[in-house]
Coordinates of C-alpha atoms in Angstrom, one line a residue:
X233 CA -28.5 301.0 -103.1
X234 CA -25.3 302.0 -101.9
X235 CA -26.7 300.8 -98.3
X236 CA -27.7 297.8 -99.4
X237 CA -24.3 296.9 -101.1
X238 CA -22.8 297.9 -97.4
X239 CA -24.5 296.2 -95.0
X240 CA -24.5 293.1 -93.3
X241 CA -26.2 290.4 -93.7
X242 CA -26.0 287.6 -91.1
X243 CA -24.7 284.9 -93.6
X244 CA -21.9 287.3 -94.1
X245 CA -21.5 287.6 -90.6
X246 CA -21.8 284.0 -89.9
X247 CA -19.1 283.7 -92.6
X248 CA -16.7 286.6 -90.9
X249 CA -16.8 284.9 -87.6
X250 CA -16.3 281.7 -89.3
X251 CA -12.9 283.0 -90.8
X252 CA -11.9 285.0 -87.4
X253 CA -11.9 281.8 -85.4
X254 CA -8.7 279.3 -85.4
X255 CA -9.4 276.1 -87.3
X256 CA -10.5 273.6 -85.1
X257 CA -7.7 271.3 -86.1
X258 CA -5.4 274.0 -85.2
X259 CA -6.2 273.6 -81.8
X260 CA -6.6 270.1 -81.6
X261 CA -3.0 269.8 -83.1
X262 CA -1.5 272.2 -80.1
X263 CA -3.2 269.9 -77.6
X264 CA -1.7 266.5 -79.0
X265 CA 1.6 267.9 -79.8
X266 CA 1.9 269.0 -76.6
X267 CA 0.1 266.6 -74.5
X268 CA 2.0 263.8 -76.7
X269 CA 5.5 265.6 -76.1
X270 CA 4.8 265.7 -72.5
X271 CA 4.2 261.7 -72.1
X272 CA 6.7 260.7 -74.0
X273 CA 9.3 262.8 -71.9
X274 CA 8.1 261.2 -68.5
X275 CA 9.9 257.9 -68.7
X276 CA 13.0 259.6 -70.4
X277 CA 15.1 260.6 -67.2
X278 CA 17.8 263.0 -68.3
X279 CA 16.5 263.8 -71.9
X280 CA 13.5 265.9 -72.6
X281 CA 11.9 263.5 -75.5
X282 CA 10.3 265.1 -78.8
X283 CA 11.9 268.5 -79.8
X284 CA 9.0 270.4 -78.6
X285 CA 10.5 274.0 -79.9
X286 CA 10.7 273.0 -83.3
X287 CA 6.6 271.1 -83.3
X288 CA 5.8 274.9 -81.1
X289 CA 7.4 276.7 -83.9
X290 CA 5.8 274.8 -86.9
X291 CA 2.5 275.1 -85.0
X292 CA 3.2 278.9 -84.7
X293 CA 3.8 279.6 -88.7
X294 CA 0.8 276.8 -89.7
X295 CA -1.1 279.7 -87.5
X296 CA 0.4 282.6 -89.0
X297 CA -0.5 281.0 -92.5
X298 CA -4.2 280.0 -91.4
X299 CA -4.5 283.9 -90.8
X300 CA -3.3 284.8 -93.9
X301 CA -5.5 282.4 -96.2
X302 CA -8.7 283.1 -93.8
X303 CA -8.8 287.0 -94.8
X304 CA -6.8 290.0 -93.0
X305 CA -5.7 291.7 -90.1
X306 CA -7.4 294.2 -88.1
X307 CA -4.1 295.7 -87.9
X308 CA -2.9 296.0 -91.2
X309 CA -0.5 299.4 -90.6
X310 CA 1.0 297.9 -87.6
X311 CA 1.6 294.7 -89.7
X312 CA 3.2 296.7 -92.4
X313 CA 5.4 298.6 -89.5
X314 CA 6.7 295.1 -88.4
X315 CA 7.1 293.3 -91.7
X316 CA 9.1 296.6 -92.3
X317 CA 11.4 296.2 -89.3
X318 CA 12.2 293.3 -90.4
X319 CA 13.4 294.3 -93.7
X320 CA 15.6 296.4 -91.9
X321 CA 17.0 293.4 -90.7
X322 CA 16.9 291.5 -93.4
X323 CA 18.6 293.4 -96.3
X324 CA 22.1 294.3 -93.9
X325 CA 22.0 290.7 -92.9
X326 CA 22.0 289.8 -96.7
X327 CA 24.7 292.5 -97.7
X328 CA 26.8 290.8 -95.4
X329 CA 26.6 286.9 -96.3
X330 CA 25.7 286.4 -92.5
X331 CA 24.8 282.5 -92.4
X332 CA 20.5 282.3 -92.6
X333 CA 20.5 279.9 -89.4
X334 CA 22.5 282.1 -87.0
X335 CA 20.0 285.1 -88.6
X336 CA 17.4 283.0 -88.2
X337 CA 17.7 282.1 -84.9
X338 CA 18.9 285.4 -83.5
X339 CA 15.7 286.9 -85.2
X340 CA 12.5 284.9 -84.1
X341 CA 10.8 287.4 -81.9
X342 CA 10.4 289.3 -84.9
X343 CA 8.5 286.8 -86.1
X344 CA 5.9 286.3 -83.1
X345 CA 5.8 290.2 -83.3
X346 CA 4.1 289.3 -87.1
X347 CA 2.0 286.6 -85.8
X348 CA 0.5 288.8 -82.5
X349 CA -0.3 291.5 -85.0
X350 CA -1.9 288.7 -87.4
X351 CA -4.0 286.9 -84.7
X352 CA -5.7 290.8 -83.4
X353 CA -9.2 290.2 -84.3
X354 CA -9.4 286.3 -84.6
X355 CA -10.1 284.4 -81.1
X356 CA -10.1 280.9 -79.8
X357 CA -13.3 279.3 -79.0
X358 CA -13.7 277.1 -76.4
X359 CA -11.1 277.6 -74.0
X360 CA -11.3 274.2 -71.5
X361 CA -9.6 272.1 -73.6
X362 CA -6.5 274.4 -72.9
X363 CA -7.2 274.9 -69.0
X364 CA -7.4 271.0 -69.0
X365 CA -4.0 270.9 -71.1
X366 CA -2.5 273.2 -69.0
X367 CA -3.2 271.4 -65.6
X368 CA -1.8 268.0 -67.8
X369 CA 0.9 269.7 -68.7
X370 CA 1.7 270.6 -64.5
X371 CA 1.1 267.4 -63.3
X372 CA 3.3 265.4 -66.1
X373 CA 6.3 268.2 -64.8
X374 CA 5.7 266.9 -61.3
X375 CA 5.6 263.2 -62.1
X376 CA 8.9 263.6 -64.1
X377 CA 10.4 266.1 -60.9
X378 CA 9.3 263.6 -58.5
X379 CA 10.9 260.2 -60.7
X380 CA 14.0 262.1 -61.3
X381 CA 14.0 263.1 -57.5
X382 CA 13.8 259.1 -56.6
X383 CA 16.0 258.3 -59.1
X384 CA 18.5 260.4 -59.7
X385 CA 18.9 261.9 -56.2
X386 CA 18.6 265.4 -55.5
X387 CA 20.4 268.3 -58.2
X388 CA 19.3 266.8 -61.0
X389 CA 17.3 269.2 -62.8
X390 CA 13.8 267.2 -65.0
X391 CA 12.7 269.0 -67.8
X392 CA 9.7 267.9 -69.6
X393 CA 9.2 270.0 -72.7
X394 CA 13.1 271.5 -72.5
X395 CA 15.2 273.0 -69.9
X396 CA 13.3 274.4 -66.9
X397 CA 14.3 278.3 -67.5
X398 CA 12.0 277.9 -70.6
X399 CA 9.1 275.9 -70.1
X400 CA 8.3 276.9 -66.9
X401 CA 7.6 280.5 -68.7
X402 CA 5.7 278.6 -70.6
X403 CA 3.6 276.9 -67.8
X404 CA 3.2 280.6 -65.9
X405 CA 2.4 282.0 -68.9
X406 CA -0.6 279.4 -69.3
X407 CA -2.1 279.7 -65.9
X408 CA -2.0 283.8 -65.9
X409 CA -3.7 283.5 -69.6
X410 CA -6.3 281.1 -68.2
X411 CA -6.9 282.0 -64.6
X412 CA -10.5 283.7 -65.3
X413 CA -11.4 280.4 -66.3
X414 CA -9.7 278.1 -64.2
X415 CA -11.7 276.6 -60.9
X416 CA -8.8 275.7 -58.6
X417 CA -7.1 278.6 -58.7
X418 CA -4.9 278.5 -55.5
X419 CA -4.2 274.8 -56.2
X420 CA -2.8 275.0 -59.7
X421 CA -0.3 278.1 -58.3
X422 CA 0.5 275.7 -55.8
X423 CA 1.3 273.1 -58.1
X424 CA 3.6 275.3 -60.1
X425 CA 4.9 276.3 -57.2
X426 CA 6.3 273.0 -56.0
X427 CA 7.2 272.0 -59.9
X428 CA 9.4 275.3 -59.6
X429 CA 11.4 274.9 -56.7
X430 CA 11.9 271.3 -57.3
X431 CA 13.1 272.4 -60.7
X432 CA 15.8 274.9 -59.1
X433 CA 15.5 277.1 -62.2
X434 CA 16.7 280.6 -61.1
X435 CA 14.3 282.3 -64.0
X436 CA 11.8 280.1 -63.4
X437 CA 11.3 281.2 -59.6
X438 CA 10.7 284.3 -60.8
X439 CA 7.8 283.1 -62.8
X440 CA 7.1 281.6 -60.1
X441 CA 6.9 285.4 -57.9
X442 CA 5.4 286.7 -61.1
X443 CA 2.8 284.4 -61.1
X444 CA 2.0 284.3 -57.5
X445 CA 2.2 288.3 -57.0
X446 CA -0.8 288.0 -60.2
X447 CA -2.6 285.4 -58.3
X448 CA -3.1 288.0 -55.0
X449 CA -4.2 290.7 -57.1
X450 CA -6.9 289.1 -58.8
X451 CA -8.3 287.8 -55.2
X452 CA -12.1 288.4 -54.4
X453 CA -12.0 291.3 -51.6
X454 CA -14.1 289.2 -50.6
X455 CA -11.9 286.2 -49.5
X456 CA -9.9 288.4 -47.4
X457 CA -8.7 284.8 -45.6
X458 CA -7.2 283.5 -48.8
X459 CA -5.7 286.9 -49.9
X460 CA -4.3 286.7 -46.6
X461 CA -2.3 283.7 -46.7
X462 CA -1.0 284.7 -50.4
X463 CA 0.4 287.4 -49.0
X464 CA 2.1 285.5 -46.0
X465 CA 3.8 283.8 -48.5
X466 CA 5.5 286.7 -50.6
X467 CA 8.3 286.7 -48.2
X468 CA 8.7 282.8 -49.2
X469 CA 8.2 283.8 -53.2
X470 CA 11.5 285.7 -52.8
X471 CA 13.4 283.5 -51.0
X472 CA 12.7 281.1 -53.1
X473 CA 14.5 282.8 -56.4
X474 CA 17.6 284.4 -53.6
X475 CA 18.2 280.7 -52.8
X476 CA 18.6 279.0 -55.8
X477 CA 20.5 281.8 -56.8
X478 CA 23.0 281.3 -54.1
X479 CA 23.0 277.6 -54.7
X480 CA 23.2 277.6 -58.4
X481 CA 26.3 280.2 -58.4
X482 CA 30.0 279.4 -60.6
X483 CA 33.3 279.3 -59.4
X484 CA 34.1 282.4 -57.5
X485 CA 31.0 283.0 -56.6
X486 CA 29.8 284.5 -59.2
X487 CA 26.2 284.1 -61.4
X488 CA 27.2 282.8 -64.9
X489 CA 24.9 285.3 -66.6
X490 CA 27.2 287.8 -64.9
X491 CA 29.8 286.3 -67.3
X492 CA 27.7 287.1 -70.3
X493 CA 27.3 290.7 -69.1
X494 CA 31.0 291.4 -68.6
X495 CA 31.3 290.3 -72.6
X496 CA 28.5 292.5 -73.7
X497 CA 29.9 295.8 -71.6
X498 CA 33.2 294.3 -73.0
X499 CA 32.2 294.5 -76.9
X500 CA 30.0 297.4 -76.1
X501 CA 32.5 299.3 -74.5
X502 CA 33.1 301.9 -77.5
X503 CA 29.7 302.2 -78.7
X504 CA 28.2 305.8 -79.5
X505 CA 24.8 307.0 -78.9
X506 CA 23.2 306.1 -82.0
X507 CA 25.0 302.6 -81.3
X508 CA 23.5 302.1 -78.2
X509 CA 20.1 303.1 -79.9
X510 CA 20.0 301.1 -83.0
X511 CA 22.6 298.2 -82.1
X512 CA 24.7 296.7 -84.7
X513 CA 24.7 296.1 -88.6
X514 CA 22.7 292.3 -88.3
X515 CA 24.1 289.9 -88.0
X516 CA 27.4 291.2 -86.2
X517 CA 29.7 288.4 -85.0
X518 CA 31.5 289.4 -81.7
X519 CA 35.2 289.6 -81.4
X520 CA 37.4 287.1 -80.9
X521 CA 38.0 287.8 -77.5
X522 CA 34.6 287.9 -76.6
X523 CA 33.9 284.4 -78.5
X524 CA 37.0 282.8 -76.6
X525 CA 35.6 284.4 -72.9
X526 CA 32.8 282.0 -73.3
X527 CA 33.9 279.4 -75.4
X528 CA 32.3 277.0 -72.8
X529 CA 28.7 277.4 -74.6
X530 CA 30.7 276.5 -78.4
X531 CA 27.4 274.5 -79.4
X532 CA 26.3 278.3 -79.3
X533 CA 28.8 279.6 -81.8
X534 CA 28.0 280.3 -85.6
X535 CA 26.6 277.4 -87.6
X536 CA 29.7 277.3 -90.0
X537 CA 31.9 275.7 -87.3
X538 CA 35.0 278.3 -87.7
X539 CA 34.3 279.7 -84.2
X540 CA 32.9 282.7 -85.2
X541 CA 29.5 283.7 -82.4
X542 CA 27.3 285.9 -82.4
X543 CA 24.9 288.3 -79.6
X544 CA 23.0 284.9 -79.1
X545 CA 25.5 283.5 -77.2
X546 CA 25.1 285.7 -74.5
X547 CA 21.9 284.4 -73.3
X548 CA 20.0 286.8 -72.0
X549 CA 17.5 288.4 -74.7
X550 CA 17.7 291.5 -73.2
X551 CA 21.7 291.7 -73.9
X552 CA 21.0 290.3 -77.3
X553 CA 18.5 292.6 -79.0
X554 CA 20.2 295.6 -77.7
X555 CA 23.1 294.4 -79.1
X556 CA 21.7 293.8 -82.7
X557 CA 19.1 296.0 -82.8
X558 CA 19.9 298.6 -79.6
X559 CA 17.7 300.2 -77.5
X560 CA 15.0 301.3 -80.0
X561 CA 14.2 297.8 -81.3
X562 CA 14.0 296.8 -78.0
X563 CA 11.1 299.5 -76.8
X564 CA 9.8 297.9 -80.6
X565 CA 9.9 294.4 -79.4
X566 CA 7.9 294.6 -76.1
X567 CA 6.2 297.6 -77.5
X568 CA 4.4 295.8 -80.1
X569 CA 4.0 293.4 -78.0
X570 CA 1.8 295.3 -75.3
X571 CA -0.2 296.7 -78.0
X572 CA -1.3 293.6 -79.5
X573 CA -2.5 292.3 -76.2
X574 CA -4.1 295.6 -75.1
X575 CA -5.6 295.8 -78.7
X576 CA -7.3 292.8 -78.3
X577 CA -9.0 293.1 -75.1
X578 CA -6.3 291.3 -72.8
X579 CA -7.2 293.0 -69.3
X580 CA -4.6 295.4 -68.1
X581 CA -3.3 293.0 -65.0
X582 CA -2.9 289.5 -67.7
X583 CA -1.1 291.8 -70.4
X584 CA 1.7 293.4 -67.3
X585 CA 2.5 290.1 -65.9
X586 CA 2.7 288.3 -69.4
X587 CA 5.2 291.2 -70.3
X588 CA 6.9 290.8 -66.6
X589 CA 7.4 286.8 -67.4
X590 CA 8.7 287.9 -71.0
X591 CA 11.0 290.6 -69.5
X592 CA 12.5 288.8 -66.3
X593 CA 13.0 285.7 -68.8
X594 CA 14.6 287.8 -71.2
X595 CA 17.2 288.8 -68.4
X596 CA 18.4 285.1 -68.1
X597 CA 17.5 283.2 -71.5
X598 CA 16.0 283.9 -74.2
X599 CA 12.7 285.7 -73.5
X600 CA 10.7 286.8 -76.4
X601 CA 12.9 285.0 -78.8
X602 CA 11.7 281.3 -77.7
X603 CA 7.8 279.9 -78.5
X604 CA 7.5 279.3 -74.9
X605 CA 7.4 282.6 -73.8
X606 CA 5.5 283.8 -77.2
X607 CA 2.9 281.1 -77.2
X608 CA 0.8 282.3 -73.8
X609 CA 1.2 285.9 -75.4
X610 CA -0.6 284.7 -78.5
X611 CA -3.2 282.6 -76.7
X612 CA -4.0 285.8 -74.6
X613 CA -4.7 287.4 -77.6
X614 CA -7.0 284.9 -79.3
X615 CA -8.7 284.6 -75.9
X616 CA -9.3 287.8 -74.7
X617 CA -12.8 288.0 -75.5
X618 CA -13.7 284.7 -73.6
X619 CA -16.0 285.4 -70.6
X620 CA -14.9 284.1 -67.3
X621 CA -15.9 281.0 -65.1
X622 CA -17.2 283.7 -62.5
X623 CA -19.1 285.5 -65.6
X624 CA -21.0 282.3 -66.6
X625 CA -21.9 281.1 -63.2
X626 CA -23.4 284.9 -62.6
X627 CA -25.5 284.5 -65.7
X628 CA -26.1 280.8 -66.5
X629 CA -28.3 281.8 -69.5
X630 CA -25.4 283.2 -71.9
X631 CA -24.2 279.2 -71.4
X632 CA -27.2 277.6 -72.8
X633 CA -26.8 280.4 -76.1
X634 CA -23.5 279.4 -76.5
X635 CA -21.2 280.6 -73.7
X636 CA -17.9 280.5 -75.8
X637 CA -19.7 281.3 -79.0
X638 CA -19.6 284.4 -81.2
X639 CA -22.9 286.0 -79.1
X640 CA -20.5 285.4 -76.2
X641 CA -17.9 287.2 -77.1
X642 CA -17.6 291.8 -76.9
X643 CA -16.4 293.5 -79.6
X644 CA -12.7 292.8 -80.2
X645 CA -11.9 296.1 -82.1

């Protein structure tokens, strides 16, 4: 009896893959906000158009809240590790009246930690709509570059989601996630590539080298010719990142994210070990000679306006958690991160250069703490399980069964 009360049935495994897989008007509500945010941005030379970060981020909870009513996580303990961590947060930030937009806002990552650990176990479906959205996506970025080019002259930098040092991690992220099942491969690098340098974003071209260095190593031996000329154009790939580093420096001749360095050695300058281990009390303002060295980026400072800032005005991610939540949040952060991407089948080369976009943004902006790094992150992990273009072409049948379907897809556990 006991066996019988255990197994299986396939209704209730029709009905378990039924709740596993994103609600088709999930996706179809990524496409059009995205797609829509896009056109809309073209014409607008100078200004990016709808507030894409904030339609990402509602997208990203409506996901997170899908999980939650269509049954639970494969990783439960992992989700009660991070919803934990961020109590840990949470309760100092309270104890000190620390305003809930600055806590907010220096705490999102946290947040996408939550929702990778929710989506292990749950996958996509279908995953040319997105390869389609992603090449619309490239080829809107170069329209905009190339109208701003003719009408703006040359320096003007055309964002068409947001500024270039984020969206362009978003747009590297994309291709890496859906290379298996792209068909032009080498073109869609090459259109990033020229959307890159003609965006002169410094993190950006090294998305770019991320991207591209991805691209070689998942070359058929094969096509010896065509990993050949990738690798003729490394020395190129980090040029590319050298010179509009050069060109893009401050007065003095110095890189501005220097600046924020100096201030975080500067405020850090007395910290103990278990400091640099476990950052700050959250949400610590810095001091005010630390606020006034970089009173330049005031839209920046605290929310209540009496020039108070906080770690997230230094930019760079990488500065900011270890300033909040030191060392050993950090390793928790991309840690987690890894996990959830290995966990749900993500190959070993997609998860490394996902991380490597995440990390070498997180040295200039603001990394894991923005949707457009976290969104290709999460995609990799609802689409893990999707066979490849080169998989269905070897065997055609699976296709006619239902080539992105449940039978499709390996085990996810």
């Amino acid at each position: 009896m006991s066996k019988i009360g255990l197994s299986r049935t396939p209704a209730t495994m029709e009905i378990d893959e039924e709740r596993s897989t994103v609600p088709r008007f999930m996706q179809i509500l990524l496409y059009a906000m995205l797609t829509l945010a896009g056109l809309v941005s073209i014409p607008r030379i100078g200004e990016y158009g709808l507030p894409a970060t904030m339609m990402l981020d509602v997208w990203i909870i409506l996901f997170a809240i899908a999980c939650l009513l269509r049954g639970r996580t494969q990783a439960t303990m992992l989700l009660l590790f991070v919803s934990g961590f961020l109590l840990t947060r949470i309760i100092p930030a309270a104890a000190t009246t620390a305003p809930l937009e600055d806590f907010l806002q220096a705490h999102r990552w946290i947040l996408y930690l939550i929702v990778f650990t929710l989506a292990v176990g749950r996958h996509w479906g279908p995953v040319e709509p997105l390869v389609r959205m992603t090449w619309a996506l490239l080829w809107m970025a170069l329209a905009k570059s190339v109208l701003t080019l003719l009408i703006e002259g040359p320096g003007e930098r055309a964002g068409l989601l947001l500024e270039n040092n984020f969206e362009l991690a978003l747009f590297a992220g994309l291709v890496v996630v859906l290379y298996p099942h792209i068909q032009r491969r080498f073109s869609i690098v090459v259109v990033f590539g020229v959307v890159t340098i003609m965006s002169g974003s410094r993190s950006g071209a090294i998305a770019f080298l991320m991207l591209a260095l991805f691209a070689i190593l998942q070359t058929r031996q094969a096509n010896l010719f065509l990993k050949y000329l990738l690798a003729c154009t490394i020395p190129l790939m980090v040029l590319v990142p050298v010179w509009i580093f050069s060109s893009r420096m401050g007065p003095g001749g110095r890189i501005d994210r220097l600046n924020f360095l100096d201030v975080f050695l500067y405020e850090t300058r007395d910290w103990s070990v278990l400091d640099w281990l476990f950052g700050t009390v959250p949400i610590t303002p810095l001091s005010g000679a630390g606020c006034s060295r970089l009173s330049f980026y005031q839209e920046l400072f605290a929310s209540t306006g009496d020039g108070t800032c906080y770690s997230v005005i230094l930019h760079a991610f990488i500065l900011r958690v270890i300033f909040d939540a030191g060392i050993i949040g950090l390793v928790i952060g991309f840690g987690i991160t890894w996990y959830t991407l290995r966990r749900s089948g993500v190959r070993t080369t997609i998860a490394v250069t996902l991380l490597m976009i995440a990390f070498t943004n997180g040295l200039s902006v603001s990394g894991l703490n923005n949707p457009y790094v976290a969104l290709p992150i999460l995609l990799a992990i609802l689409t893990a399980g999707v066979p490849s273009q080169r998989v269905e072409r070897a065997t055609p049948e699976k296709s006619i069964v239902g080539g992105f379907g449940p039978t499709a897809i390996p085990n996810r556990g």
